Structure formats: C-alpha cells, structure tokens
DNA sequence: TCTGGGGTCCTAGGACCC
DNA sequence: TCTGGGGTCCTAGGACCC
C-alpha cells in the first residue's frame, strides 16, 4: 500500500489530502515517523526519522498519533480484495502482501493484466492506492513493487530479473540495511549488478553464509520459495512490550511500576494466545542509549502476571547501575502451548489462577488496563487489588463508573 | 538528527552431556 | 597428564523489517 497510514487517515479526514502529514506522534514527542505523506516527503521527512527532526524539516506538517485499529480494519479489507484473486495470499505485514497467481492465467489474463486488474479492484473497493510488482519470485516482485511506487504496476518479464536488478542500489535488497550497505560500499560494491558479478567464494569469506544468500539474491534467485514457510507454522515466537519514558528516570518506584505494567501486558497477551513463556527477558536503555538485555529461563512455563513481573524485577535490579533509564522492556520467549505441570498441587494452583485472571481480564476489558493490578509478592496470590483512582495512573482512560 | 515498538533471525561463547 | 568431537541449551548482543 502507498503511504498506508496517511492514506487511511485521509479517508477519515478529507482536509488532510495533499498536505504534509506525519503519522507517529506529536512534533515534540520522543518517537519516530511511522508514515509520511508524499507532500511531507518533499521536505525530506521519511519513516523511522525522529519526530523532532521531522518537525524541524517541516514545521507546517500536521502531526497525528495515528489509529492502529483503523489500519487493521483497512488491512483486512485489502486482504478481502486480494483473496478474491487468489486462494494463496500471504499478508507479509499490515500493508504488504504476496499473491501466488500460478495457474490463474485463464481467469485473470497474463501477469501485467492481472496486476492491473488487481490494482483497480483495490482502489475501487478500499479507495486506497497501492503499487504492485509482478515477477517469478517473491524477492523480485517485492523490489518491483517498490520501484512501481507511487500507485504503479510493474511486471518483470521472466528471464530479465538480473537485468532489472543490476542498476539498483544494494540497499534495495530486503535484508540489506544500514550496516550491510556500509560494509558492501567499503568493498566498492554499490549496485546489485556489482554484487552479481562477484564470485560466491569471495562473498562467503567476507560476509559468511549471509554473503552466499546475497549472491543469489543479486541474480534474482529467491531461496524462500513461494508459500512454504506459512504451512504448519503456528505463528508467534515471542511477545513483548517496551516503553520509552517521556523523561529519563532513576526513580525506583516508577521503574518498578513500569516493569509490573509491562509484565501484565505481556502476560495478558500470552493468555489471549493461550501460550506459556519459558524464558523472560528484560531490556534497559540508559540516557546515552547504551542498551542491555538480561534473560532467565524459568523452571516451568508461565502466563501469570506476578511470575513474569517477579522475574523481570529481579533481572532488572541485578543489572541496573542506578543511572537514569530511558527505556524498559519485558519479553516472553520460548513460548509453549501448554504449561509443563510438575504436580497435582501445581495444577490446582494453576487452575485457580486461570479463573482469577479470567475475571481480571474481563475487568480490564471493561474499565481499562490499569484498573486492576495484582498485588506484587502476595504468597497466597489469589487476591486482586482495585485502584481507588485509576484515572490518576499514567496513560489510561478513566473508568465509566 | 537524537534516535518507537513489535517482531524475526543469526552469531557466538560457555555449560553440560555422552 | 594435558586434554576430542558432536550435540543441545542458555545467555547476550545485534542486524533488520514494517
């Protein structure tokens, strides 16, 4: 999709059309640009840029927080259109998808015609612009769609993949970021064609296994194949939440409260997914941006708020230097579908927890996440504490009653 | 420039086991 | 005494994607 978040916002507020718009947060906040309208891009604003930098480049831009729910809804609508064209659709992200059109020629016509029809259908049914790349592999199709932006369709004729790629910057290869680009430049490799001309041995020596994959990519070979990896894959491998403080803090109570809140958010989502975490990780980042992680594998997998929070706080206090903190994060890894039971007693305890947390989750759905918090360190552990003034808590909507 | 949040995948060393 | 080879798990860090 083209400038997806901005385009969706324009559907809800027509006055934004044609203006420089930045989605991601307010101009003076800590944060980065999620999406910029084409008018804003003319000023040099682009995604991943700090909001404050965007403001300096384009102070007249309209800065909006964004509406994740709207983007998800429109992502679903786009998917519905794609699903009519092929049963084999894979959403690669909220605004990007792959379609396998193998064997649909009689229905949709040759590739360029099919892509063009798809482009029209998306516009007609969602009122959003997209760009489409059609090719013999996902890799080439993705790069082609990037080249087709904005609002274009590009078909790479079979056999011409390497010719198409050769003049493009190496950075266009998915997986080549800032660091790899710099390393490649240091070897005098700037274009994908330069890469294709080198022998595999040199690339492997210089860049390891990744170098070999890179050599293949530069010729348009896509090791991933089509849709094989989605089959039999259950999905998530980790669940995490992190938060950058508006102002760095060394306040113990504030840091502990944040760790508990993040742990509760992670635990809640584990329960939603019916998963249990074996490993808990925390991340801390200081004012100078130095970043550390600490992790621990638990004796048994859990999805309980207090168990996650206890591990997170312990890990944090063992690692923390006492200096002001910019960011805290809590991560659940090694996810398992069922808890490894140790005894009947454990099982009973777990069952009671399950019931309690179900009630807690219902309350949180109704009144907001911070209305209910599990009192930390309670050995009996089956009581919940209701805050008297939930509206005083940071970043939460007041309860309805 | 003053650097988000949610993810995936990879590397590498050390412990431990056979 | 002067110490293999293969495997798995755990931990920490980092590149990259949207």
CSV table of C-alpha atoms (C1' of nucleotides) in Angstrom, one decimal:
chain,number,residue,atom,x,y,z
A,1,UNK,CA,0.0,0.0,0.0
A,2,UNK,CA,1.2,3.5,-0.7
A,3,UNK,CA,1.7,5.7,2.4
A,4,UNK,CA,-0.8,3.4,4.0
A,5,UNK,CA,-1.3,5.0,7.4
A,6,UNK,CA,-1.5,8.5,6.0
A,7,UNK,CA,-3.9,7.4,3.2
A,8,UNK,CA,-6.3,5.8,5.8
A,9,UNK,CA,-6.2,9.0,7.8
A,10,UNK,CA,-7.2,10.9,4.7
A,11,UNK,CA,-10.3,8.7,4.3
A,12,UNK,CA,-11.5,9.9,7.7
A,13,UNK,CA,-10.5,13.5,7.3
A,14,UNK,CA,-10.5,14.7,3.7
A,15,UNK,CA,-8.9,18.0,4.7
A,16,UNK,CA,-5.6,16.2,5.1
A,17,UNK,CA,-5.4,15.4,1.4
A,18,UNK,CA,-2.4,16.9,-0.4
A,19,UNK,CA,-1.0,18.4,2.8
A,20,UNK,CA,2.2,17.4,4.6
A,21,UNK,CA,1.0,14.8,7.2
A,22,UNK,CA,3.2,12.8,9.6
A,23,UNK,CA,1.8,9.8,11.5
A,24,UNK,CA,3.7,8.7,14.6
A,25,UNK,CA,3.0,11.2,17.3
A,26,UNK,CA,3.2,14.9,18.3
A,27,UNK,CA,6.0,17.0,16.9
A,28,UNK,CA,7.8,17.4,20.3
A,29,UNK,CA,7.5,13.8,21.5
A,30,UNK,CA,10.1,11.1,21.8
A,31,UNK,CA,9.3,8.9,18.9
A,32,UNK,CA,9.8,8.3,15.2
A,33,UNK,CA,7.8,8.8,12.0
A,34,UNK,CA,5.6,5.8,11.1
A,35,UNK,CA,4.4,7.2,7.8
A,36,UNK,CA,4.7,10.5,5.9
A,37,UNK,CA,2.5,11.8,3.2
A,38,UNK,CA,4.1,12.5,-0.2
A,39,UNK,CA,3.8,16.2,0.5
A,40,UNK,CA,5.8,15.8,3.7
A,41,UNK,CA,8.4,13.6,1.9
A,42,UNK,CA,9.2,16.6,-0.3
A,43,UNK,CA,10.7,18.2,2.7
A,44,UNK,CA,12.9,15.2,3.4
A,45,UNK,CA,10.7,13.6,6.0
A,46,UNK,CA,10.6,9.8,5.9
A,47,UNK,CA,9.6,6.9,8.1
A,48,UNK,CA,11.9,6.0,11.0
A,49,UNK,CA,13.0,9.6,11.3
A,50,UNK,CA,12.8,11.1,14.8
A,51,UNK,CA,9.6,13.2,15.1
A,52,UNK,CA,11.6,16.2,16.3
A,53,UNK,CA,13.8,16.1,13.2
A,54,UNK,CA,10.7,15.9,11.0
A,55,UNK,CA,9.3,18.9,12.8
A,56,UNK,CA,12.5,20.9,12.1
A,57,UNK,CA,12.4,19.9,8.4
A,58,UNK,CA,8.7,20.6,8.0
A,59,UNK,CA,7.2,22.6,10.9
A,60,UNK,CA,3.9,23.2,9.0
A,61,UNK,CA,3.2,19.4,8.8
A,62,UNK,CA,0.2,18.0,10.5
A,63,UNK,CA,1.4,15.6,13.2
A,64,UNK,CA,-1.0,12.8,14.2
A,65,UNK,CA,-0.7,9.9,16.7
A,66,UNK,CA,-2.5,7.5,14.3
A,67,UNK,CA,-5.2,4.9,14.7
A,68,UNK,CA,-4.0,1.4,14.8
A,69,UNK,CA,-7.5,-0.1,14.8
A,70,UNK,CA,-8.3,1.8,11.6
A,71,UNK,CA,-5.2,0.5,9.8
A,72,UNK,CA,-6.0,-3.1,10.9
A,73,UNK,CA,-9.5,-2.7,9.6
A,74,UNK,CA,-8.4,-1.5,6.2
A,75,UNK,CA,-5.7,-4.1,6.1
A,76,UNK,CA,-8.5,-6.7,6.4
A,77,UNK,CA,-10.4,-5.0,3.7
A,78,UNK,CA,-7.4,-5.1,1.3
A,79,UNK,CA,-6.9,-8.8,2.2
A,80,UNK,CA,-10.6,-9.5,1.3
A,81,UNK,CA,-10.0,-8.0,-2.2
A,82,UNK,CA,-6.8,-10.0,-2.7
A,83,UNK,CA,-8.4,-13.2,-1.6
A,84,UNK,CA,-10.8,-12.9,-4.5
A,85,UNK,CA,-7.9,-13.0,-6.9
A,86,UNK,CA,-6.1,-16.0,-5.5
A,87,UNK,CA,-6.6,-18.5,-2.7
A,88,UNK,CA,-2.9,-18.2,-1.9
A,89,UNK,CA,-2.4,-14.8,-0.3
A,90,UNK,CA,0.1,-14.1,2.4
A,91,UNK,CA,-0.1,-10.8,4.4
A,92,UNK,CA,3.6,-10.0,5.0
A,93,UNK,CA,2.8,-7.1,7.2
A,94,UNK,CA,-0.1,-4.7,7.8
A,95,UNK,CA,0.3,-3.1,4.4
A,96,UNK,CA,2.1,-5.6,2.3
A,97,UNK,CA,1.0,-8.9,0.7
A,98,UNK,CA,2.1,-11.6,-1.7
A,99,UNK,CA,-0.2,-13.4,-4.1
A,100,UNK,CA,0.6,-16.6,-5.9
A,101,UNK,CA,-1.1,-16.2,-9.3
A,102,UNK,CA,0.2,-19.5,-10.7
A,103,UNK,CA,-2.5,-21.2,-12.7
A,104,UNK,CA,-4.8,-18.2,-12.8
A,105,UNK,CA,-4.0,-17.1,-16.3
A,106,UNK,CA,-7.3,-18.2,-17.8
A,107,UNK,CA,-9.2,-16.3,-15.1
A,108,UNK,CA,-7.1,-13.1,-14.8
A,109,UNK,CA,-5.1,-13.0,-18.1
A,110,UNK,CA,-1.4,-12.5,-18.4
A,111,UNK,CA,0.6,-11.1,-15.4
A,112,UNK,CA,0.5,-7.4,-16.3
A,113,UNK,CA,-3.2,-7.5,-17.0
A,114,UNK,CA,-3.9,-9.5,-13.8
A,115,UNK,CA,-1.8,-7.0,-11.8
A,116,UNK,CA,-3.6,-4.1,-13.4
A,117,UNK,CA,-7.0,-5.5,-12.6
A,118,UNK,CA,-5.9,-6.1,-9.0
A,119,UNK,CA,-4.7,-2.6,-8.7
A,120,UNK,CA,-8.1,-1.3,-9.9
A,121,UNK,CA,-10.0,-3.6,-7.6
A,122,UNK,CA,-8.1,-2.4,-4.5
A,123,UNK,CA,-8.8,1.2,-5.5
A,124,UNK,CA,-12.4,0.6,-6.2
A,125,UNK,CA,-13.2,-1.4,-3.0
A,126,UNK,CA,-11.0,0.4,-0.5
A,127,UNK,CA,-10.4,3.9,-2.0
A,128,UNK,CA,-6.7,3.4,-1.4
A,129,UNK,CA,-3.7,3.5,-3.7
A,130,UNK,CA,-1.3,0.6,-3.9
A,131,UNK,CA,1.7,-0.4,-6.0
A,132,UNK,CA,2.2,-3.9,-7.5
A,133,UNK,CA,5.2,-5.8,-8.7
A,134,UNK,CA,4.7,-9.0,-10.7
A,135,UNK,CA,7.6,-11.4,-11.1
A,136,UNK,CA,8.7,-15.1,-11.0
A,137,UNK,CA,9.8,-14.8,-7.3
A,138,UNK,CA,8.7,-13.0,-4.2
A,139,UNK,CA,12.0,-11.2,-3.9
A,140,UNK,CA,11.9,-9.7,-7.4
A,141,UNK,CA,8.2,-8.9,-7.1
A,142,UNK,CA,8.8,-7.0,-3.8
A,143,UNK,CA,11.6,-4.9,-5.3
A,144,UNK,CA,9.5,-4.3,-8.4
A,145,UNK,CA,6.6,-3.1,-6.3
A,146,UNK,CA,8.9,-0.7,-4.6
A,147,UNK,CA,10.1,0.6,-7.9
A,148,UNK,CA,6.5,0.9,-9.1
A,149,UNK,CA,5.6,3.4,-6.3
A,150,UNK,CA,3.6,5.5,-6.2
A,151,UNK,CA,0.4,4.0,-7.5
A,152,UNK,CA,2.0,1.9,-10.2
A,153,UNK,CA,2.2,-1.6,-11.6
A,154,UNK,CA,5.5,-3.2,-12.8
A,155,UNK,CA,6.0,-6.6,-14.4
A,156,UNK,CA,9.4,-8.1,-14.7
A,157,UNK,CA,9.5,-10.3,-17.8
A,158,UNK,CA,10.7,-13.9,-16.9
A,159,UNK,CA,14.4,-14.2,-17.7
A,160,UNK,CA,15.0,-10.4,-17.2
A,161,UNK,CA,15.3,-10.5,-13.4
A,162,UNK,CA,19.0,-9.9,-13.2
A,163,UNK,CA,18.8,-7.1,-15.8
A,164,UNK,CA,16.1,-5.4,-13.8
A,165,UNK,CA,18.1,-5.6,-10.5
A,166,UNK,CA,21.6,-4.8,-11.8
A,167,UNK,CA,21.3,-0.9,-11.9
A,168,UNK,CA,19.6,-0.7,-8.4
A,169,UNK,CA,21.4,0.2,-5.2
A,170,UNK,CA,22.3,-2.8,-3.0
A,171,UNK,CA,20.2,-1.2,-0.2
A,172,UNK,CA,17.1,-2.2,-2.3
A,173,UNK,CA,17.7,-5.9,-1.4
A,174,UNK,CA,15.4,-6.8,1.5
A,175,UNK,CA,17.8,-7.7,4.4
A,176,UNK,CA,20.4,-5.2,3.4
A,177,UNK,CA,20.2,-2.4,5.9
A,178,UNK,CA,22.5,0.4,7.0
A,179,UNK,CA,25.3,-1.8,8.3
A,180,UNK,CA,25.5,-4.3,5.4
A,181,UNK,CA,25.2,-1.4,3.0
A,182,UNK,CA,28.2,0.3,4.6
A,183,UNK,CA,30.2,-3.0,4.5
A,184,UNK,CA,29.4,-3.5,0.9
A,185,UNK,CA,30.3,0.0,0.0
A,186,UNK,CA,33.6,-0.5,1.7
A,187,UNK,CA,34.3,-3.3,-0.8
A,188,UNK,CA,33.4,-1.0,-3.6
A,189,UNK,CA,30.0,-2.7,-4.1
A,190,UNK,CA,27.3,-0.2,-4.7
A,191,UNK,CA,24.8,-1.7,-7.2
A,192,UNK,CA,23.2,-5.0,-7.2
A,193,UNK,CA,24.9,-5.7,-10.5
A,194,UNK,CA,28.3,-5.3,-8.8
A,195,UNK,CA,27.2,-8.0,-6.4
A,196,UNK,CA,26.1,-10.3,-9.2
A,197,UNK,CA,29.5,-10.0,-10.8
A,198,UNK,CA,31.5,-11.3,-7.8
A,199,UNK,CA,32.2,-15.0,-7.2
A,200,UNK,CA,30.4,-16.8,-4.4
A,201,UNK,CA,33.6,-17.7,-2.6
A,202,UNK,CA,34.7,-14.1,-2.1
A,203,UNK,CA,31.2,-13.1,-0.7
A,204,UNK,CA,31.2,-16.1,1.7
A,205,UNK,CA,34.6,-15.3,3.0
A,206,UNK,CA,33.7,-11.7,3.5
A,207,UNK,CA,30.1,-12.0,4.8
A,208,UNK,CA,29.7,-15.6,5.8
A,209,UNK,CA,26.5,-17.5,5.0
A,210,UNK,CA,24.7,-14.2,4.5
A,211,UNK,CA,27.1,-13.4,1.7
A,212,UNK,CA,26.1,-16.5,-0.2
A,213,UNK,CA,22.5,-15.7,0.1
A,214,UNK,CA,23.2,-12.2,-1.1
A,215,UNK,CA,24.9,-13.5,-4.2
A,216,UNK,CA,21.8,-15.5,-5.1
A,217,UNK,CA,19.5,-12.6,-4.4
A,218,UNK,CA,21.5,-10.3,-6.6
A,219,UNK,CA,20.7,-12.6,-9.5
A,220,UNK,CA,17.0,-12.7,-8.6
A,221,UNK,CA,17.1,-16.2,-7.0
A,222,UNK,CA,14.7,-16.4,-4.1
A,223,UNK,CA,15.7,-19.1,-1.7
A,224,UNK,CA,12.5,-18.7,0.2
A,225,UNK,CA,10.4,-20.2,-2.5
A,226,UNK,CA,6.7,-19.4,-2.5
A,227,UNK,CA,4.4,-20.0,0.4
A,228,UNK,CA,6.1,-22.9,2.1
A,229,UNK,CA,7.0,-21.3,5.4
A,230,UNK,CA,3.4,-20.5,6.4
A,231,UNK,CA,2.4,-24.1,6.3
A,232,UNK,CA,2.3,-25.8,9.7
A,233,UNK,CA,3.7,-22.7,11.4
A,234,UNK,CA,1.6,-21.7,14.4
A,235,UNK,CA,2.9,-18.2,14.4
A,236,UNK,CA,4.3,-16.1,17.2
A,237,UNK,CA,7.7,-16.8,18.7
A,238,UNK,CA,7.9,-14.0,21.2
A,239,UNK,CA,5.6,-11.5,22.9
A,240,UNK,CA,6.9,-8.2,24.2
A,241,UNK,CA,6.2,-4.7,25.4
A,242,UNK,CA,8.6,-1.9,25.9
A,243,UNK,CA,8.3,1.7,26.8
A,244,UNK,CA,10.4,4.8,26.4
A,245,UNK,CA,9.9,7.3,29.2
A,246,UNK,CA,9.0,10.8,28.2
A,247,UNK,CA,11.8,11.9,30.5
A,248,UNK,CA,14.6,9.6,31.7
A,249,UNK,CA,14.2,8.4,35.3
A,250,UNK,CA,16.1,6.8,38.1
A,251,UNK,CA,13.1,6.6,40.4
A,252,UNK,CA,12.9,3.1,41.8
A,253,UNK,CA,9.2,3.2,42.3
A,254,UNK,CA,8.5,4.5,38.8
A,255,UNK,CA,10.8,1.8,37.3
A,256,UNK,CA,9.2,-1.0,39.3
A,257,UNK,CA,5.7,0.2,38.4
A,258,UNK,CA,6.6,0.2,34.7
A,259,UNK,CA,8.1,-3.3,34.9
A,260,UNK,CA,4.9,-4.6,36.6
A,261,UNK,CA,2.8,-2.8,34.0
A,262,UNK,CA,4.8,-4.2,31.0
A,263,UNK,CA,4.7,-7.7,32.6
A,264,UNK,CA,1.0,-7.5,33.0
A,265,UNK,CA,0.6,-6.5,29.3
A,266,UNK,CA,2.8,-9.4,28.2
A,267,UNK,CA,1.0,-11.9,30.4
A,268,UNK,CA,-2.4,-10.8,29.2
A,269,UNK,CA,-1.4,-11.4,25.6
A,270,UNK,CA,0.1,-14.8,26.5
A,271,UNK,CA,-3.3,-15.7,27.8
A,272,UNK,CA,-5.0,-14.3,24.7
A,273,UNK,CA,-2.8,-16.6,22.6
A,274,UNK,CA,-3.1,-19.5,25.1
A,275,UNK,CA,0.7,-19.6,25.4
A,276,UNK,CA,3.1,-20.0,28.2
A,277,UNK,CA,6.6,-18.5,28.3
A,278,UNK,CA,9.6,-20.4,29.4
A,279,UNK,CA,12.0,-17.5,29.2
A,280,UNK,CA,11.6,-14.0,30.5
A,281,UNK,CA,13.9,-11.2,29.2
A,282,UNK,CA,14.2,-7.6,30.1
A,283,UNK,CA,15.8,-4.7,28.3
A,284,UNK,CA,17.1,-1.5,29.7
A,285,UNK,CA,18.4,1.5,27.9
A,286,UNK,CA,20.3,4.4,29.6
A,287,UNK,CA,20.3,8.1,28.6
A,288,UNK,CA,23.3,7.6,26.5
A,289,UNK,CA,21.4,4.9,24.5
A,290,UNK,CA,23.6,2.1,25.7
A,291,UNK,CA,21.3,-1.0,25.8
A,292,UNK,CA,21.5,-4.2,27.8
A,293,UNK,CA,19.4,-7.3,27.9
A,294,UNK,CA,19.1,-9.9,30.7
A,295,UNK,CA,17.2,-13.1,30.4
A,296,UNK,CA,16.2,-16.1,32.5
A,297,UNK,CA,14.7,-19.5,31.7
A,298,UNK,CA,12.1,-20.4,34.3
A,299,UNK,CA,11.8,-23.9,35.9
A,300,UNK,CA,8.3,-24.0,34.3
A,301,UNK,CA,6.5,-22.0,31.7
A,302,UNK,CA,4.0,-19.4,32.9
A,303,UNK,CA,1.4,-16.9,31.8
A,304,UNK,CA,0.8,-15.4,35.2
A,305,UNK,CA,1.3,-11.6,35.7
A,306,UNK,CA,3.1,-11.9,39.1
A,307,UNK,CA,5.5,-14.6,38.0
A,308,UNK,CA,6.6,-12.7,35.0
A,309,UNK,CA,6.8,-9.4,37.0
A,310,UNK,CA,8.9,-11.1,39.7
A,311,UNK,CA,11.4,-12.4,37.2
A,312,UNK,CA,11.5,-9.1,35.4
A,313,UNK,CA,12.1,-7.1,38.5
A,314,UNK,CA,14.8,-9.5,39.7
A,315,UNK,CA,16.6,-9.4,36.4
A,316,UNK,CA,16.3,-5.6,36.3
A,317,UNK,CA,17.7,-4.9,39.8
A,318,UNK,CA,20.7,-7.3,39.2
A,319,UNK,CA,21.6,-5.4,36.0
A,320,UNK,CA,20.7,-1.8,36.8
A,321,UNK,CA,23.6,0.6,37.5
A,322,UNK,CA,21.4,3.1,39.2
A,323,UNK,CA,21.7,5.6,36.4
A,324,UNK,CA,18.7,7.2,34.7
A,325,UNK,CA,16.8,4.9,32.5
A,326,UNK,CA,15.4,5.8,29.0
A,327,UNK,CA,13.6,2.6,28.2
A,328,UNK,CA,12.4,-0.6,29.8
A,329,UNK,CA,11.1,-3.7,28.1
A,330,UNK,CA,9.7,-7.1,29.0
A,331,UNK,CA,9.8,-10.1,26.7
A,332,UNK,CA,8.3,-13.5,26.7
A,333,UNK,CA,10.2,-16.2,24.7
A,334,UNK,CA,10.4,-19.9,24.2
A,335,UNK,CA,6.6,-20.0,24.0
A,336,UNK,CA,4.8,-23.3,24.6
A,337,UNK,CA,1.2,-24.2,24.1
A,338,UNK,CA,0.8,-25.9,27.5
A,339,UNK,CA,2.3,-25.4,30.9
A,340,UNK,CA,4.7,-28.1,31.9
A,341,UNK,CA,2.9,-29.5,35.1
A,342,UNK,CA,5.0,-30.5,38.0
A,343,UNK,CA,2.4,-31.9,40.3
A,344,UNK,CA,-1.3,-32.1,41.1
A,345,UNK,CA,-0.9,-29.3,43.6
A,346,UNK,CA,0.7,-27.1,41.0
A,347,UNK,CA,-2.1,-28.0,38.6
A,348,UNK,CA,-4.7,-26.9,41.2
A,349,UNK,CA,-2.9,-23.7,41.8
A,350,UNK,CA,-2.7,-23.0,38.1
A,351,UNK,CA,-6.4,-23.7,37.7
A,352,UNK,CA,-7.3,-21.2,40.4
A,353,UNK,CA,-5.0,-18.6,38.8
A,354,UNK,CA,-6.7,-19.2,35.5
A,355,UNK,CA,-10.1,-18.4,37.0
A,356,UNK,CA,-8.8,-15.3,38.8
A,357,UNK,CA,-7.0,-14.0,35.7
A,358,UNK,CA,-10.1,-14.6,33.5
A,359,UNK,CA,-12.0,-12.3,35.9
A,360,UNK,CA,-9.2,-9.8,35.9
A,361,UNK,CA,-9.0,-9.7,32.1
A,362,UNK,CA,-12.8,-9.1,32.0
A,363,UNK,CA,-12.4,-6.2,34.4
A,364,UNK,CA,-9.6,-4.8,32.4
A,365,UNK,CA,-11.6,-5.0,29.2
A,366,UNK,CA,-14.4,-3.1,30.8
A,367,UNK,CA,-12.6,-0.4,32.8
A,368,UNK,CA,-9.2,-0.1,31.3
A,369,UNK,CA,-5.9,-1.9,31.8
A,370,UNK,CA,-4.8,-0.3,34.9
A,371,UNK,CA,-8.0,-0.6,37.0
A,372,UNK,CA,-6.9,-3.9,38.3
A,373,UNK,CA,-3.4,-4.8,39.3
A,374,UNK,CA,-2.2,-7.9,41.0
A,375,UNK,CA,-0.6,-7.1,44.4
A,376,UNK,CA,3.0,-8.0,44.0
A,377,UNK,CA,4.6,-10.6,46.3
A,378,UNK,CA,1.4,-12.0,47.7
A,379,UNK,CA,2.1,-15.6,48.6
A,380,UNK,CA,-1.5,-16.7,48.5
A,381,UNK,CA,-1.7,-14.8,45.3
A,382,UNK,CA,-5.4,-15.0,44.7
A,383,UNK,CA,-6.4,-11.5,45.7
A,384,UNK,CA,-6.6,-8.6,43.3
A,385,UNK,CA,-6.3,-5.0,44.3
A,386,UNK,CA,-8.5,-2.4,42.7
A,387,UNK,CA,-7.0,1.0,42.5
A,388,UNK,CA,-9.2,3.7,44.0
A,389,UNK,CA,-8.3,6.3,41.5
A,390,UNK,CA,-7.5,4.6,38.2
A,391,UNK,CA,-7.6,7.9,36.3
A,392,UNK,CA,-4.5,9.0,38.2
A,393,UNK,CA,-2.5,6.4,36.6
A,394,UNK,CA,-0.4,7.3,33.6
A,395,UNK,CA,-1.8,7.0,30.1
A,396,UNK,CA,-5.1,5.4,31.0
A,397,UNK,CA,-8.7,6.3,30.2
A,398,UNK,CA,-10.9,6.9,33.3
A,399,UNK,CA,-13.4,4.1,34.0
A,400,UNK,CA,-17.0,4.6,33.1
A,401,UNK,CA,-18.2,4.0,36.6
B,1,DT,C1',19.2,14.3,13.7
B,2,DC,C1',18.7,12.5,18.9
B,3,DT,C1',17.2,8.2,18.0
B,4,DG,C1',9.5,3.9,18.9
B,5,DG,C1',7.5,-0.5,19.4
B,6,DG,C1',6.7,-5.1,17.9
B,7,DG,C1',8.7,-8.6,15.8
B,8,DT,C1',12.3,-12.4,13.3
B,9,DC,C1',16.6,-14.4,12.5
B,10,DC,C1',21.5,-15.0,13.2
B,11,DT,C1',26.0,-15.5,15.8
B,12,DA,C1',29.0,-16.8,19.4
B,13,DG,C1',30.7,-18.5,23.8
B,14,DG,C1',30.1,-21.4,27.7
B,15,DA,C1',28.0,-25.2,30.3
B,16,DC,C1',26.9,-29.6,30.1
B,17,DC,C1',26.2,-34.4,28.3
B,18,DC,C1',27.6,-38.6,26.0
C,1,DT,C1',48.9,-36.0,32.2
C,2,DC,C1',47.5,-32.0,29.1
C,3,DT,C1',43.5,-32.8,27.4
C,4,DG,C1',38.3,-35.0,21.3
C,5,DG,C1',34.1,-34.3,18.9
C,6,DG,C1',29.3,-33.7,18.5
C,7,DG,C1',25.1,-32.2,20.2
C,8,DT,C1',21.8,-29.2,22.9
C,9,DC,C1',20.6,-25.5,25.9
C,10,DC,C1',21.2,-21.0,27.8
C,11,DT,C1',22.5,-16.2,27.5
C,12,DA,C1',23.8,-11.7,25.3
C,13,DG,C1',24.1,-8.9,21.5
C,14,DG,C1',23.0,-7.2,17.0
C,15,DA,C1',21.0,-6.5,12.1
C,16,DC,C1',17.0,-5.9,10.0
C,17,DC,C1',11.9,-5.3,8.8
C,18,DC,C1',7.4,-2.7,8.9
